[in-house]
Amino acid sequence: MKWFLSDRDRGASVWAVLVGAVVCLAGACSSSGGDEAAAELKVDTTSRTVVLTAVVAEHKAADADAKASKPPTLEYLLVASGGKADKAALVTQVRPAALRQALVSVGLEPGKAVTGADQQLDGPKVRIVVQYEASGKKKSHDAARFIATAADGKPLDETPWVFTGSRETTTADGASTIEAEATGSLVGLHAADASSLIGNARPEASKPAGTYQANTEALPAAGTEVRVAIQRVDDSPRRVHVFVSGRVQGVGFRNFVTAGAQKLKLTGWVRNLNDGRVEAVVEGPAEAVGELLAQMRRGPREANVTDLKVEDEKPTGEFKAFTRKPNG
């Protein structure tokens, strides 16, 4: 499966970053087996996104006749190989420690794992998007779409998930580790599961097992290969100074950036430079800035972006709108 983009889905910005420079974490990617093997776990520090490969888990009762059978009860959105795949929507070969390292590398500080169902999850919020191909069509959805509450069969709302980092523990020989390495729990659905790397902050998550089930109307067929993108949700102010290289002048790049910034309600400016590059300063909520950077990395249809240099600066709040400046 190749990377692809969908401008019609909110997840588009998550996937657009993959066209640019992406870093494969040491020990997480295979050195053989083609592009698919090498794409197992990747990070993009510009958009603060982690992407991994996974497959839809097999649920035999539901797969035989999804309409006639009761949807399978789920306890996890995502587990590592060796975890409770029969209770998960998705399964990946990525190890919990490697995913944790990747999330930390994009600026996510692990929160605190809960020790009881009545406690609130603590940690930075993340959004999870799943992309795949079905019947020759490219699909991209918030991961919540694939999970439903058993009480009414309705899919979950798109409330962000919480990166707790899993509870720390020690091995039999005294080495430090995390509980997720033993359980394989990557994204758990029940708040009391302290072993999960990422937890579910929805109110019903504190209820007993049996609260959630697969949304069989939306979940792809068992074995379908998917890409799972985990992106931090951050509304704190962010300001970036951007230099774009490649075929970026005379192709409507400034208009493209201006329209995108205005739609995202960002402030700043963009201009052409005499050396053929495009320069921009962008300020606004961090998540929206990350989305615009993803759009800039792709560029308009006629553009060919070869490099996107991003420098973070201290937000000043000096701009009132996003404008085009004279060439410099």
Short mmCIF file of C-alpha atoms in Angstrom, two decimals:
data_model
loop_
_atom_site.label_atom_id
_atom_site.label_comp_id
_atom_site.label_asym_id
_atom_site.label_seq_id
_atom_site.Cartn_x
_atom_site.Cartn_y
_atom_site.Cartn_z
CA MET A 1 0.00 0.00 0.00
CA LYS A 2 1.32 3.44 -0.91
CA TRP A 3 0.88 6.69 0.96
CA PHE A 4 -2.04 8.69 -0.35
CA LEU A 5 -3.84 11.92 0.44
CA SER A 6 -7.46 12.90 0.96
CA ASP A 7 -8.27 16.60 1.05
CA ARG A 8 -11.88 15.91 1.93
CA ASP A 9 -11.13 14.44 5.33
CA ARG A 10 -9.83 16.14 8.45
CA GLY A 11 -7.14 13.49 8.48
CA ALA A 12 -5.67 14.87 5.26
CA SER A 13 -3.12 17.00 7.08
CA VAL A 14 -1.89 13.99 9.01
CA TRP A 15 -1.13 12.10 5.81
CA ALA A 16 0.19 15.00 3.80
CA VAL A 17 3.24 15.23 6.05
CA LEU A 18 4.33 11.81 4.88
CA VAL A 19 5.21 13.15 1.45
CA GLY A 20 8.09 15.06 3.01
CA ALA A 21 11.04 14.08 5.16
CA VAL A 22 10.11 11.32 7.60
CA VAL A 23 12.41 9.61 10.06
CA CYS A 24 12.37 5.86 10.67
CA LEU A 25 13.14 5.12 14.31
CA ALA A 26 16.06 2.84 15.00
CA GLY A 27 14.98 -0.69 15.73
CA ALA A 28 11.40 -0.10 14.61
CA CYS A 29 11.74 -0.53 10.85
CA SER A 30 12.83 -3.51 8.85
CA SER A 31 15.79 -3.18 6.51
CA SER A 32 14.37 -5.65 4.03
CA GLY A 33 11.06 -6.60 2.50
CA GLY A 34 10.46 -3.51 0.38
CA ASP A 35 8.74 -0.23 1.09
CA GLU A 36 5.95 -1.82 3.12
CA ALA A 37 8.36 -3.28 5.69
CA ALA A 38 10.37 -0.07 5.94
CA ALA A 39 7.22 1.98 6.64
CA GLU A 40 6.31 0.15 9.86
CA LEU A 41 6.89 3.06 12.23
CA LYS A 42 7.70 6.61 11.15
CA VAL A 43 7.71 10.04 12.74
CA ASP A 44 7.48 13.57 11.42
CA THR A 45 8.70 16.13 13.93
CA THR A 46 7.39 19.08 11.89
CA SER A 47 3.74 18.07 12.23
CA ARG A 48 4.42 16.09 15.42
CA THR A 49 2.90 12.94 13.96
CA VAL A 50 3.69 9.25 14.41
CA VAL A 51 2.52 6.76 11.78
CA LEU A 52 2.52 2.97 12.01
CA THR A 53 1.23 0.06 9.95
CA ALA A 54 -1.41 -2.31 11.30
CA VAL A 55 -4.09 -4.75 10.17
CA VAL A 56 -7.74 -5.12 11.10
CA ALA A 57 -8.05 -7.85 13.72
CA GLU A 58 -10.01 -11.01 13.03
CA HIS A 59 -13.31 -11.47 14.85
CA LYS A 60 -14.66 -14.77 13.56
CA ALA A 61 -18.22 -14.52 14.83
CA ALA A 62 -18.76 -11.08 13.35
CA ASP A 63 -16.88 -11.74 10.11
CA ALA A 64 -19.03 -14.77 9.28
CA ASP A 65 -22.20 -12.71 9.13
CA ALA A 66 -21.81 -9.24 10.58
CA LYS A 67 -25.53 -8.45 10.37
CA ALA A 68 -26.75 -11.68 11.95
CA SER A 69 -24.06 -11.91 14.63
CA LYS A 70 -23.62 -9.71 17.64
CA PRO A 71 -20.69 -7.32 17.06
CA PRO A 72 -17.60 -8.45 18.98
CA THR A 73 -16.93 -6.82 22.33
CA LEU A 74 -13.76 -4.72 22.27
CA GLU A 75 -11.38 -3.65 25.00
CA TYR A 76 -8.75 -2.04 22.77
CA LEU A 77 -8.56 0.07 19.67
CA LEU A 78 -5.00 -1.10 18.96
CA VAL A 79 -2.76 -3.83 20.37
CA ALA A 80 0.73 -5.06 19.57
CA SER A 81 1.25 -8.57 18.26
CA GLY A 82 0.90 -10.94 21.22
CA GLY A 83 -1.75 -8.78 22.88
CA LYS A 84 -5.48 -9.51 23.06
CA ALA A 85 -6.11 -9.32 19.32
CA ASP A 86 -9.55 -10.91 19.72
CA LYS A 87 -10.56 -7.90 21.84
CA ALA A 88 -9.02 -5.24 19.58
CA ALA A 89 -10.00 -3.47 16.38
CA LEU A 90 -6.43 -3.28 15.04
CA VAL A 91 -3.17 -5.20 15.51
CA THR A 92 0.37 -4.02 14.75
CA GLN A 93 3.85 -5.53 14.75
CA VAL A 94 5.24 -2.35 16.36
CA ARG A 95 6.41 -2.94 19.91
CA PRO A 96 4.99 -0.77 22.73
CA ALA A 97 8.40 0.58 23.77
CA ALA A 98 9.16 1.66 20.19
CA LEU A 99 5.82 3.45 19.84
CA ARG A 100 6.34 5.16 23.19
CA GLN A 101 9.78 6.35 22.05
CA ALA A 102 8.28 7.67 18.81
CA LEU A 103 5.59 9.64 20.64
CA VAL A 104 8.16 11.14 22.98
CA SER A 105 10.29 12.12 19.97
CA VAL A 106 7.50 14.37 18.64
CA GLY A 107 7.28 16.25 21.93
CA LEU A 108 4.69 14.22 23.84
CA GLU A 109 5.56 13.83 27.51
CA PRO A 110 4.04 10.67 29.02
CA GLY A 111 1.30 11.43 31.51
CA LYS A 112 0.31 9.29 34.45
CA ALA A 113 -1.34 5.88 34.23
CA VAL A 114 -4.49 5.48 36.30
CA THR A 115 -4.75 2.99 39.14
CA GLY A 116 -8.53 2.94 39.47
CA ALA A 117 -11.65 3.33 37.33
CA ASP A 118 -12.68 6.47 39.20
CA GLN A 119 -9.46 8.34 38.38
CA GLN A 120 -9.03 10.70 35.45
CA LEU A 121 -6.45 10.06 32.74
CA ASP A 122 -3.51 12.42 32.83
CA GLY A 123 -1.38 13.28 29.82
CA PRO A 124 -1.23 15.12 26.50
CA LYS A 125 -4.13 14.68 24.09
CA VAL A 126 -3.73 12.99 20.71
CA ARG A 127 -5.89 12.41 17.67
CA ILE A 128 -5.82 9.03 15.91
CA VAL A 129 -6.62 8.72 12.20
CA VAL A 130 -6.84 5.46 10.23
CA GLN A 131 -6.34 5.30 6.47
CA TYR A 132 -6.76 2.34 4.14
CA GLU A 133 -7.96 1.21 0.72
CA ALA A 134 -11.29 -0.55 0.15
CA SER A 135 -12.73 -1.60 -3.22
CA GLY A 136 -10.11 0.53 -4.95
CA LYS A 137 -11.09 3.64 -3.01
CA LYS A 138 -8.95 5.56 -0.54
CA LYS A 139 -10.49 6.00 2.91
CA SER A 140 -9.44 8.12 5.86
CA HIS A 141 -11.36 8.30 9.14
CA ASP A 142 -10.99 9.25 12.76
CA ALA A 143 -10.34 6.00 14.64
CA ALA A 144 -13.40 6.59 16.82
CA ARG A 145 -15.57 5.67 13.84
CA PHE A 146 -14.61 1.99 14.19
CA ILE A 147 -15.73 1.65 17.83
CA ALA A 148 -19.35 1.77 19.04
CA THR A 149 -20.96 1.80 22.47
CA ALA A 150 -22.73 -1.49 23.14
CA ALA A 151 -25.70 0.27 24.71
CA ASP A 152 -26.88 1.95 21.50
CA GLY A 153 -24.53 0.79 18.74
CA LYS A 154 -23.54 4.36 17.91
CA PRO A 155 -19.92 5.14 16.97
CA LEU A 156 -17.79 7.07 19.44
CA ASP A 157 -17.46 10.82 19.17
CA GLU A 158 -14.10 12.23 18.11
CA THR A 159 -12.93 13.10 21.62
CA PRO A 160 -9.09 13.13 21.72
CA TRP A 161 -7.26 10.22 23.33
CA VAL A 162 -4.74 10.61 26.18
CA PHE A 163 -1.07 9.57 26.08
CA THR A 164 -0.39 8.20 29.57
CA GLY A 165 2.72 6.26 28.53
CA SER A 166 1.77 3.02 30.33
CA ARG A 167 2.62 2.21 33.93
CA GLU A 168 6.32 1.72 34.62
CA THR A 169 7.47 -1.52 36.19
CA THR A 170 10.51 -3.82 36.34
CA THR A 171 11.32 -7.17 34.79
CA ALA A 172 12.26 -10.27 36.77
CA ASP A 173 15.93 -9.32 36.53
CA GLY A 174 15.27 -5.78 37.75
CA ALA A 175 15.37 -3.92 34.41
CA SER A 176 13.02 -0.96 33.93
CA THR A 177 10.16 -1.49 31.49
CA ILE A 178 6.51 -0.59 30.92
CA GLU A 179 3.49 -2.82 31.48
CA ALA A 180 2.45 -2.43 27.84
CA GLU A 181 5.43 -4.59 26.85
CA ALA A 182 3.79 -7.49 28.69
CA THR A 183 0.15 -6.83 27.78
CA GLY A 184 0.59 -5.45 24.25
CA SER A 185 -1.95 -2.74 25.05
CA LEU A 186 -1.30 0.32 22.87
CA VAL A 187 -4.64 2.14 22.75
CA GLY A 188 -7.03 0.92 25.43
CA LEU A 189 -10.75 1.57 25.69
CA HIS A 190 -11.18 1.16 29.44
CA ALA A 191 -9.82 3.90 31.68
CA ALA A 192 -8.70 1.51 34.41
CA ASP A 193 -6.19 -0.24 32.13
CA ALA A 194 -2.94 1.25 33.43
CA SER A 195 -0.88 -0.77 30.97
CA SER A 196 -2.15 1.07 27.86
CA LEU A 197 0.16 3.59 26.22
CA ILE A 198 -2.83 5.68 25.17
CA GLY A 199 -6.12 5.78 27.07
CA ASN A 200 -9.75 6.62 26.46
CA ALA A 201 -11.03 9.71 28.29
CA ARG A 202 -14.71 9.36 27.35
CA PRO A 203 -17.11 9.21 30.35
CA GLU A 204 -18.28 5.65 29.74
CA ALA A 205 -14.67 4.38 29.68
CA SER A 206 -14.84 3.93 33.46
CA LYS A 207 -17.63 1.35 33.12
CA PRO A 208 -17.00 -2.43 33.23
CA ALA A 209 -15.98 -4.61 30.29
CA GLY A 210 -18.68 -4.96 27.65
CA THR A 211 -19.12 -1.22 27.22
CA TYR A 212 -17.69 -1.15 23.69
CA GLN A 213 -18.06 -3.18 20.53
CA ALA A 214 -16.81 -3.10 16.96
CA ASN A 215 -18.72 -0.85 14.60
CA THR A 216 -19.03 -3.58 11.98
CA GLU A 217 -20.64 -1.21 9.49
CA ALA A 218 -17.47 0.88 9.37
CA LEU A 219 -14.60 -1.43 10.34
CA PRO A 220 -12.81 -2.79 7.24
CA ALA A 221 -12.60 -6.52 6.63
CA ALA A 222 -10.28 -8.58 8.82
CA GLY A 223 -6.71 -8.53 7.53
CA THR A 224 -7.05 -5.18 5.77
CA GLU A 225 -3.77 -3.25 5.96
CA VAL A 226 -4.11 0.22 7.44
CA ARG A 227 -1.97 3.19 8.41
CA VAL A 228 -2.53 4.60 11.88
CA ALA A 229 -1.50 8.22 12.41
CA ILE A 230 -1.20 9.57 15.94
CA GLN A 231 -0.95 13.35 16.12
CA ARG A 232 -0.73 15.56 19.17
CA VAL A 233 -3.65 17.90 19.82
CA ASP A 234 -2.23 21.23 20.85
CA ASP A 235 -4.08 24.55 20.90
CA SER A 236 -1.24 26.50 22.49
CA PRO A 237 0.15 29.32 20.31
CA ARG A 238 2.85 28.42 17.81
CA ARG A 239 4.85 30.63 15.46
CA VAL A 240 6.99 29.26 12.64
CA HIS A 241 9.32 30.85 10.09
CA VAL A 242 9.19 28.78 6.90
CA PHE A 243 11.38 28.62 3.79
CA VAL A 244 10.09 26.51 0.89
CA SER A 245 12.37 25.34 -1.95
CA GLY A 246 11.63 23.74 -5.31
CA ARG A 247 9.26 24.78 -8.07
CA VAL A 248 7.29 27.12 -5.84
CA GLN A 249 7.15 30.41 -7.78
CA GLY A 250 4.82 31.08 -10.69
CA VAL A 251 2.59 28.17 -9.65
CA GLY A 252 0.16 29.96 -7.30
CA PHE A 253 2.02 28.93 -4.16
CA ARG A 254 1.47 32.21 -2.30
CA ASN A 255 -2.25 32.17 -3.05
CA PHE A 256 -2.37 28.52 -1.95
CA VAL A 257 -0.72 29.33 1.38
CA THR A 258 -2.81 32.45 1.94
CA ALA A 259 -6.09 30.62 1.30
CA GLY A 260 -5.06 27.78 3.60
CA ALA A 261 -3.97 30.11 6.39
CA GLN A 262 -7.14 32.18 6.21
CA LYS A 263 -9.32 29.07 6.27
CA LEU A 264 -7.49 27.89 9.38
CA LYS A 265 -7.75 31.39 10.91
CA LEU A 266 -3.99 31.79 11.14
CA THR A 267 -2.08 35.07 10.97
CA GLY A 268 1.22 36.08 9.39
CA TRP A 269 2.46 36.59 5.86
CA VAL A 270 3.96 34.93 2.78
CA ARG A 271 6.22 36.24 0.00
CA ASN A 272 8.46 35.19 -2.87
CA LEU A 273 12.21 35.52 -2.40
CA ASN A 274 14.59 36.62 -5.13
CA ASP A 275 16.47 33.31 -4.90
CA GLY A 276 13.40 31.33 -6.02
CA ARG A 277 12.20 30.24 -2.59
CA VAL A 278 8.99 31.15 -0.78
CA GLU A 279 9.18 32.57 2.74
CA ALA A 280 6.37 32.67 5.28
CA VAL A 281 5.76 33.47 8.92
CA VAL A 282 2.73 31.74 10.42
CA GLU A 283 1.21 32.11 13.87
CA GLY A 284 -1.81 30.59 15.59
CA PRO A 285 -2.98 27.44 17.41
CA ALA A 286 -0.30 24.76 17.17
CA GLU A 287 -2.56 22.15 15.61
CA ALA A 288 -3.72 24.54 12.88
CA VAL A 289 -0.13 25.61 12.19
CA GLY A 290 0.83 21.96 11.79
CA GLU A 291 -2.01 21.45 9.33
CA LEU A 292 -0.87 24.41 7.21
CA LEU A 293 2.70 23.10 7.22
CA ALA A 294 1.39 19.79 5.90
CA GLN A 295 -0.41 21.63 3.10
CA MET A 296 2.72 23.64 2.28
CA ARG A 297 4.81 20.48 2.08
CA ARG A 298 2.41 19.21 -0.58
CA GLY A 299 1.85 22.54 -2.35
CA PRO A 300 -0.61 23.31 -5.17
CA ARG A 301 -0.97 21.00 -8.15
CA GLU A 302 1.73 22.63 -10.32
CA ALA A 303 4.28 22.95 -7.51
CA ASN A 304 7.14 20.58 -6.68
CA VAL A 305 8.30 21.12 -3.11
CA THR A 306 11.80 19.74 -2.56
CA ASP A 307 12.49 21.17 0.89
CA LEU A 308 10.50 22.75 3.71
CA LYS A 309 12.66 24.38 6.37
CA VAL A 310 10.74 25.21 9.55
CA GLU A 311 12.10 27.31 12.40
CA ASP A 312 10.02 27.71 15.56
CA GLU A 313 9.94 31.22 17.01
CA LYS A 314 8.34 32.75 20.07
CA PRO A 315 4.70 33.73 19.37
CA THR A 316 4.12 37.50 19.56
CA GLY A 317 0.49 37.99 18.56
CA GLU A 318 1.55 40.94 16.39
CA PHE A 319 -0.40 39.94 13.27
CA LYS A 320 -4.08 40.70 12.73
CA ALA A 321 -4.53 38.71 9.52
CA PHE A 322 -2.64 36.61 6.99
CA THR A 323 -1.35 38.62 4.02
CA ARG A 324 0.95 38.54 1.00
CA LYS A 325 4.05 40.69 1.26
CA PRO A 326 6.09 42.19 -1.61
CA ASN A 327 8.94 40.08 -2.97
CA GLY A 328 12.12 40.15 -0.95
#
